[in-house]
Coordinates of C-alpha atoms in Angstrom, one line a residue:
M1 CA 9.9 -11.4 15.8
A2 CA 7.0 -13.5 14.5
N3 CA 6.8 -16.1 11.8
R4 CA 3.6 -15.9 9.7
H5 CA 2.5 -16.9 6.2
L6 CA 2.5 -13.5 4.6
N7 CA -0.4 -12.5 2.5
Q8 CA -1.5 -9.1 1.2
R9 CA -4.4 -8.8 3.7
L10 CA -2.0 -9.4 6.6
I11 CA 0.5 -6.9 5.3
D12 CA -2.2 -4.2 5.1
T13 CA -3.4 -4.8 8.6
L14 CA -0.1 -4.9 10.5
K15 CA 0.1 -2.1 13.0
P16 CA 3.2 -0.3 14.3
S17 CA 4.4 -0.5 17.9
K18 CA 6.8 1.6 20.0
S19 CA 9.7 -0.4 18.6
V20 CA 10.5 -1.9 15.2
R21 CA 8.6 -5.1 14.4
E22 CA 9.6 -7.8 12.0
V23 CA 7.3 -10.5 10.7
R24 CA 9.1 -13.4 8.8
D25 CA 7.5 -15.3 6.0
T26 CA 7.0 -19.0 6.5
E27 CA 6.8 -19.6 2.7
L28 CA 10.1 -18.0 1.7
R29 CA 12.9 -18.3 4.3
G30 CA 14.7 -15.1 5.0
F31 CA 11.9 -13.0 3.6
G32 CA 9.8 -10.7 5.7
V33 CA 8.3 -7.3 6.4
R34 CA 9.5 -4.6 8.9
I35 CA 7.1 -2.2 10.5
L36 CA 8.7 1.0 11.9
P37 CA 7.1 3.0 14.8
S38 CA 6.1 5.6 12.3
G39 CA 3.9 3.0 10.5
R40 CA 6.1 2.7 7.5
K41 CA 6.5 -0.8 6.2
S42 CA 9.2 -2.4 4.0
Y43 CA 10.1 -5.8 2.7
F44 CA 13.5 -7.3 3.4
V45 CA 15.4 -10.5 2.7
H46 CA 18.4 -12.1 4.4
S47 CA 20.9 -13.9 2.3
Q48 CA 24.1 -15.8 3.0
T49 CA 27.3 -15.1 1.0
D50 CA 30.9 -16.0 1.8
G51 CA 29.9 -16.9 5.3
R52 CA 28.3 -13.4 5.9
R53 CA 24.6 -12.7 6.3
V54 CA 23.4 -9.8 4.1
W55 CA 20.3 -7.9 4.9
T56 CA 18.7 -6.2 1.9
K57 CA 15.6 -4.0 1.6
V58 CA 13.4 -5.3 -1.2
G59 CA 10.9 -2.5 -1.4
D60 CA 8.3 -0.3 0.2
A61 CA 5.4 -2.5 1.4
D62 CA 2.9 0.4 0.9
A63 CA 3.8 0.7 -2.8
M64 CA 4.9 -2.8 -3.8
P65 CA 2.6 -5.8 -4.1
L66 CA 3.6 -8.8 -2.0
A67 CA 4.0 -11.1 -5.0
D68 CA 6.5 -8.7 -6.6
A69 CA 8.4 -8.4 -3.4
R70 CA 8.7 -12.2 -3.1
D71 CA 10.0 -12.4 -6.7
L72 CA 12.7 -9.8 -6.0
A73 CA 13.6 -11.6 -2.8
R74 CA 14.0 -14.9 -4.7
S75 CA 16.2 -13.1 -7.3
N76 CA 18.3 -11.7 -4.5
Q77 CA 18.8 -15.2 -3.0
A78 CA 19.6 -16.6 -6.4
A79 CA 22.3 -14.0 -6.9
C80 CA 23.9 -15.3 -3.7
R81 CA 23.7 -18.9 -4.7
T82 CA 25.2 -18.3 -8.2
G83 CA 27.9 -16.1 -6.9
N84 CA 26.7 -12.9 -8.6
Q85 CA 28.3 -10.8 -5.9
S86 CA 28.2 -7.6 -7.9
R87 CA 24.5 -7.8 -8.3
L88 CA 24.1 -8.5 -4.6
W89 CA 26.1 -5.5 -3.6
E90 CA 24.1 -3.4 -6.1
I91 CA 20.8 -4.3 -4.5
A92 CA 22.1 -3.9 -0.9
A93 CA 23.7 -0.6 -1.6
E94 CA 20.4 0.8 -2.7
T95 CA 19.0 0.4 0.9
P96 CA 18.2 3.9 2.4
F97 CA 20.5 5.1 5.0
E98 CA 17.9 5.4 7.7
D99 CA 17.0 1.7 7.4
V100 CA 20.6 0.7 7.9
A101 CA 20.9 3.1 10.8
D102 CA 17.9 1.5 12.5
A103 CA 19.3 -2.0 12.0
V104 CA 22.7 -0.9 13.4
F105 CA 21.1 0.7 16.5
R106 CA 19.2 -2.4 17.2
R107 CA 22.4 -4.4 17.1
Q108 CA 24.3 -1.9 19.2
S109 CA 21.6 -1.8 21.9
R110 CA 23.1 -5.0 23.2
H111 CA 26.5 -3.2 23.7
W112 CA 25.6 0.4 24.5
K113 CA 24.4 1.3 27.9
P114 CA 20.9 2.8 28.0
G115 CA 22.2 6.3 28.5
T116 CA 24.7 6.0 25.6
L117 CA 21.9 4.6 23.4
E118 CA 19.7 7.6 24.2
V119 CA 22.4 10.2 23.5
N120 CA 23.4 8.5 20.3
R121 CA 19.8 8.4 19.1
R122 CA 19.6 12.1 19.7
Y123 CA 22.6 12.8 17.5
L124 CA 21.2 10.5 14.9
K125 CA 17.9 12.3 14.8
N126 CA 19.2 15.9 15.1
Q127 CA 22.6 15.9 13.3
I128 CA 22.8 12.9 11.0
L129 CA 19.4 12.0 9.6
P130 CA 18.6 15.6 8.3
R131 CA 21.6 15.2 5.9
F132 CA 21.5 11.5 5.0
R133 CA 17.9 10.4 5.2
G134 CA 16.8 8.8 1.9
Q135 CA 20.2 8.4 0.5
P136 CA 21.3 4.9 -0.7
I137 CA 23.8 3.6 1.9
G138 CA 26.2 2.6 -0.8
A139 CA 26.2 6.0 -2.5
I140 CA 27.5 8.0 0.5
T141 CA 31.1 9.1 -0.1
S142 CA 33.9 10.6 1.9
A143 CA 33.2 14.0 0.2
D144 CA 29.5 13.8 1.4
V145 CA 30.7 13.1 4.9
Q146 CA 33.2 16.0 4.9
Q147 CA 30.6 18.4 3.5
W148 CA 28.1 17.3 6.3
F149 CA 30.8 17.7 9.0
A150 CA 31.7 21.2 7.7
S151 CA 28.0 22.2 7.8
L152 CA 28.1 21.6 11.5
R153 CA 30.9 24.0 12.2
S154 CA 28.6 26.3 14.2
T155 CA 28.0 23.5 16.7
P156 CA 31.5 21.9 17.0
A157 CA 30.7 19.9 20.1
A158 CA 27.6 18.3 18.5
A159 CA 29.6 17.6 15.3
D160 CA 32.4 15.9 17.3
R161 CA 29.9 13.7 19.1
A162 CA 27.8 12.9 16.0
A163 CA 30.8 11.9 13.8
P164 CA 31.6 8.7 15.7
V165 CA 28.0 7.7 15.6
L166 CA 27.9 8.0 11.9
S167 CA 31.2 6.1 11.7
V168 CA 29.7 3.2 13.7
I169 CA 26.7 3.1 11.3
M170 CA 29.0 3.0 8.3
R171 CA 31.3 0.4 9.9
E172 CA 28.4 -1.9 10.8
A173 CA 26.9 -1.4 7.3
E174 CA 30.0 -3.2 6.0
T175 CA 29.4 -6.0 8.5
L176 CA 25.8 -6.3 7.6
G177 CA 26.6 -6.5 3.9
F178 CA 25.3 -3.1 2.7
R179 CA 28.7 -1.7 1.7
P180 CA 32.0 -3.4 0.7
E181 CA 34.6 -3.8 3.3
D182 CA 37.1 -1.0 4.0
T183 CA 34.8 1.7 2.5
N184 CA 34.0 3.7 5.7
P185 CA 33.7 7.3 4.5
C186 CA 34.2 8.7 8.0
E187 CA 37.8 7.5 8.3
N188 CA 39.5 10.9 7.6
I189 CA 37.3 13.2 9.7
R190 CA 39.3 15.6 11.8
R191 CA 37.6 16.8 15.0
Y192 CA 37.1 20.4 15.7
R193 CA 39.5 22.0 18.1
R194 CA 37.6 23.4 21.0
R195 CA 38.8 25.2 24.0
G196 CA 38.4 22.9 27.0
R197 CA 35.6 23.6 29.5
E198 CA 37.6 22.2 32.4
R199 CA 37.2 24.3 35.5
F200 CA 39.2 23.6 38.6
L201 CA 38.3 25.0 42.0
S202 CA 40.9 26.8 44.0
Q203 CA 41.3 25.9 47.6
E204 CA 39.6 29.1 48.6
E205 CA 36.6 28.3 46.3
T206 CA 36.5 24.8 47.8
R207 CA 36.4 26.2 51.3
R208 CA 33.5 28.5 50.3
L209 CA 31.7 25.5 48.9
G210 CA 32.3 23.6 52.1
T211 CA 30.8 26.4 54.1
V212 CA 27.7 26.4 52.0
L213 CA 27.4 22.7 52.2
K214 CA 27.6 22.8 56.0
S215 CA 24.6 25.1 56.1
H216 CA 22.7 22.3 54.3
D217 CA 23.7 19.6 56.8
G218 CA 21.0 16.9 56.9
H219 CA 20.0 17.4 53.2
I220 CA 20.5 14.2 51.3
L221 CA 21.5 16.0 48.1
A222 CA 24.1 18.0 50.0
A223 CA 25.6 14.7 51.2
A224 CA 25.7 13.5 47.5
V225 CA 27.6 16.7 46.5
K226 CA 30.1 16.1 49.3
L227 CA 30.6 12.5 48.2
L228 CA 31.2 13.6 44.6
A229 CA 33.8 16.1 45.8
L230 CA 35.5 13.6 48.0
T231 CA 35.7 10.7 45.6
G232 CA 36.0 12.2 42.1
C233 CA 33.1 9.9 41.0
R234 CA 30.7 10.6 38.2
K235 CA 27.2 11.9 39.1
S236 CA 25.6 8.7 37.8
E237 CA 27.9 6.5 39.9
I238 CA 27.0 8.3 43.1
M239 CA 23.3 8.8 42.5
T240 CA 22.7 5.1 41.7
L241 CA 24.7 3.9 44.6
Q242 CA 23.2 1.1 46.7
W243 CA 24.1 0.3 50.3
Q244 CA 25.2 -3.1 49.4
D245 CA 27.9 -1.4 47.3
C246 CA 29.4 0.3 50.3
R247 CA 31.5 -1.9 52.5
D248 CA 35.0 -2.3 54.0
G249 CA 35.9 1.4 53.3
H250 CA 35.2 1.1 49.6
L251 CA 32.5 1.7 47.0
F252 CA 32.1 -1.3 44.7
L253 CA 30.7 0.2 41.5
R254 CA 29.1 -2.5 39.5
D255 CA 28.2 -0.5 36.4
G256 CA 30.4 2.6 36.1
K257 CA 31.0 4.3 32.8
T258 CA 34.2 2.2 32.3
G259 CA 32.7 -0.9 33.9
P260 CA 32.9 -2.4 37.4
R261 CA 35.6 -0.7 39.6
T262 CA 36.5 -0.2 43.3
V263 CA 36.6 3.3 44.8
W264 CA 38.8 3.8 47.9
L265 CA 37.1 6.0 50.5
S266 CA 38.9 8.6 52.6
S267 CA 37.9 9.1 56.3
A268 CA 36.0 12.2 55.3
A269 CA 34.0 10.3 52.6
R270 CA 33.3 7.5 55.1
T271 CA 31.9 10.1 57.5
V272 CA 29.5 11.3 54.9
L273 CA 28.1 7.8 54.5
D274 CA 28.1 7.0 58.2
D275 CA 25.9 10.1 58.8
L276 CA 23.2 8.9 56.4
P277 CA 20.2 6.8 57.5
R278 CA 20.3 3.3 56.1
N279 CA 16.6 3.0 55.1
G280 CA 16.0 0.9 52.0
V281 CA 18.2 0.0 49.1
W282 CA 19.5 3.4 47.8
V283 CA 22.2 5.5 49.5
F284 CA 20.5 8.6 48.2
P285 CA 16.8 7.6 47.9
G286 CA 14.0 9.6 46.3
R287 CA 10.8 10.5 48.3
S288 CA 9.2 7.2 47.5
G289 CA 12.3 5.2 48.5
T290 CA 11.9 3.0 45.5
A291 CA 14.3 4.9 43.2
P292 CA 17.3 7.2 43.5
A293 CA 16.8 10.9 44.4
K294 CA 16.3 13.4 41.6
G295 CA 16.9 17.1 41.4
L296 CA 20.6 17.2 42.0
N297 CA 21.3 19.5 39.1
K298 CA 18.8 22.0 40.4
F299 CA 20.1 21.8 43.9
W300 CA 23.7 22.3 42.6
L301 CA 22.7 25.5 40.9
K302 CA 21.5 27.0 44.2
L303 CA 24.7 25.7 46.0
R304 CA 27.1 27.2 43.5
N305 CA 25.3 30.5 43.4
D306 CA 25.4 30.7 47.2
A307 CA 29.1 29.9 47.1
G308 CA 29.8 32.4 44.3
L309 CA 30.7 29.7 41.8
R310 CA 28.4 30.5 39.0
D311 CA 30.6 29.1 36.2
V312 CA 31.2 25.8 38.0
R313 CA 29.5 22.6 36.7
L314 CA 28.8 19.7 38.9
H315 CA 31.2 17.6 36.8
D316 CA 34.0 20.1 37.6
L317 CA 34.2 18.6 41.1
R318 CA 35.7 15.6 39.4
H319 CA 38.3 17.8 37.7
S320 CA 39.0 19.5 40.9
Y321 CA 39.5 16.3 42.8
A322 CA 42.2 15.3 40.2
S323 CA 43.8 18.7 40.5
F324 CA 44.0 18.6 44.3
A325 CA 45.5 15.1 44.1
L326 CA 48.1 16.3 41.7
Q327 CA 48.9 19.3 43.9
S328 CA 49.3 16.8 46.8
G329 CA 52.1 15.1 44.9
E330 CA 50.2 12.1 43.5
T331 CA 51.3 10.7 40.2
V332 CA 49.2 10.8 37.0
P333 CA 48.8 7.0 37.0
T334 CA 47.6 7.1 40.6
I335 CA 45.1 9.8 39.8
G336 CA 43.9 7.8 36.8
R337 CA 43.2 4.9 39.1
L338 CA 41.3 7.1 41.5
L339 CA 39.1 8.4 38.7
G340 CA 38.5 5.0 37.1
H341 CA 40.1 5.7 33.8
S342 CA 40.3 2.7 31.5
K343 CA 41.9 3.9 28.3
P344 CA 45.7 3.7 28.3
E345 CA 46.0 7.2 26.8
T346 CA 44.2 8.8 29.8
T347 CA 46.4 8.1 32.7
L348 CA 47.1 4.4 33.3
K349 CA 49.5 4.1 30.4
Y350 CA 52.3 1.9 31.8
I351 CA 52.1 1.7 35.6
H352 CA 50.1 -0.6 37.8
L353 CA 50.0 0.8 41.3
A354 CA 49.8 -0.9 44.6
D355 CA 46.5 -0.6 46.6
Q356 CA 48.3 1.3 49.4
A357 CA 49.3 4.1 47.0
V358 CA 45.6 4.6 46.2
R359 CA 44.7 4.6 49.9
D360 CA 47.4 7.2 50.6
A361 CA 46.1 9.3 47.7
V362 CA 42.5 9.6 48.8
D363 CA 43.6 10.4 52.4
A364 CA 45.7 13.2 50.9
V365 CA 42.8 14.7 49.0
A366 CA 40.2 14.5 51.8
P367 CA 41.3 17.4 54.0
I368 CA 40.8 19.9 51.2
L369 CA 37.0 19.9 51.7
G370 CA 36.6 20.7 55.3
G371 CA 38.9 18.7 57.5
E372 CA 40.1 15.2 58.1
G373 CA 36.8 13.6 59.0
R374 CA 36.8 10.8 61.5
S375 CA 38.5 7.5 61.2

């Protein structure tokens, strides 16, 4: 974010970049121009009211002269100083939805992981903006949101994922001063009921998978699949694993989906790791050795076809791990700890388990996929 004395010639020559740019005016504090990656420019002003900073779009920089934008910005700030709260909300509420959404995503980028940010941007682009682009943020009602959600009934999974993203935008719009508090129009959305896609491998199916994996001994992606099946970890947790994270019979995940956690390794899982060459940083390195291996999904499609498991997803190995643990007599809280659940409503609702219980659980699960391994 740069500070410059804004003049009309400078405004006209500002060029877009890959991300949103802001240039603040040195003449009028809080006033500036934003340049979107599309090239669109808009004037904005920050004001302070009741201890809260309010961001307001003043106008389209391609259509409004700079002098007029400065005058409107001064009026906005004067409304703050004189306590004309209703006028302030009126101005802020006229800000287009997409401008507020962009501001919210920039704020949330500090809290969302890169993968989450990418997925949420996709839902914003494909499901949310086609309906709300151009609408004043303050004019969107609960009825508008309900109609939008109903229009996505043919894609219920996408609707259920897009709704929380819209809710975050509306909640943050209140924080940023674009809407009054407690006016989130997403509060009463009821998710679509969808038949679960969970798929659990039977012991016979697991043995078939084990046989096919054995025929690929020495293949680094086959080892990755084995470790997924023997730990219940997520794909991202295993494929980004570094050798420094593997020690003392544990995996120390620094950046799992639910944050840092420790994974207890069975003897069979330790065998998988012991059989891998320790060349470089990554446990499962790519060809260059400078980044993790790719192509696991494609490799899995071949494995599952060879094993006659055409409807099984890679993530279903995680479900099956939990299922086998349950069949082995492990409690739901123990399984929750094995899988790294963090929310109380998942599995770790009331009970904190001793480390030995987790050790016993992983050793009980290990024999399902091809024997005890070695100690």
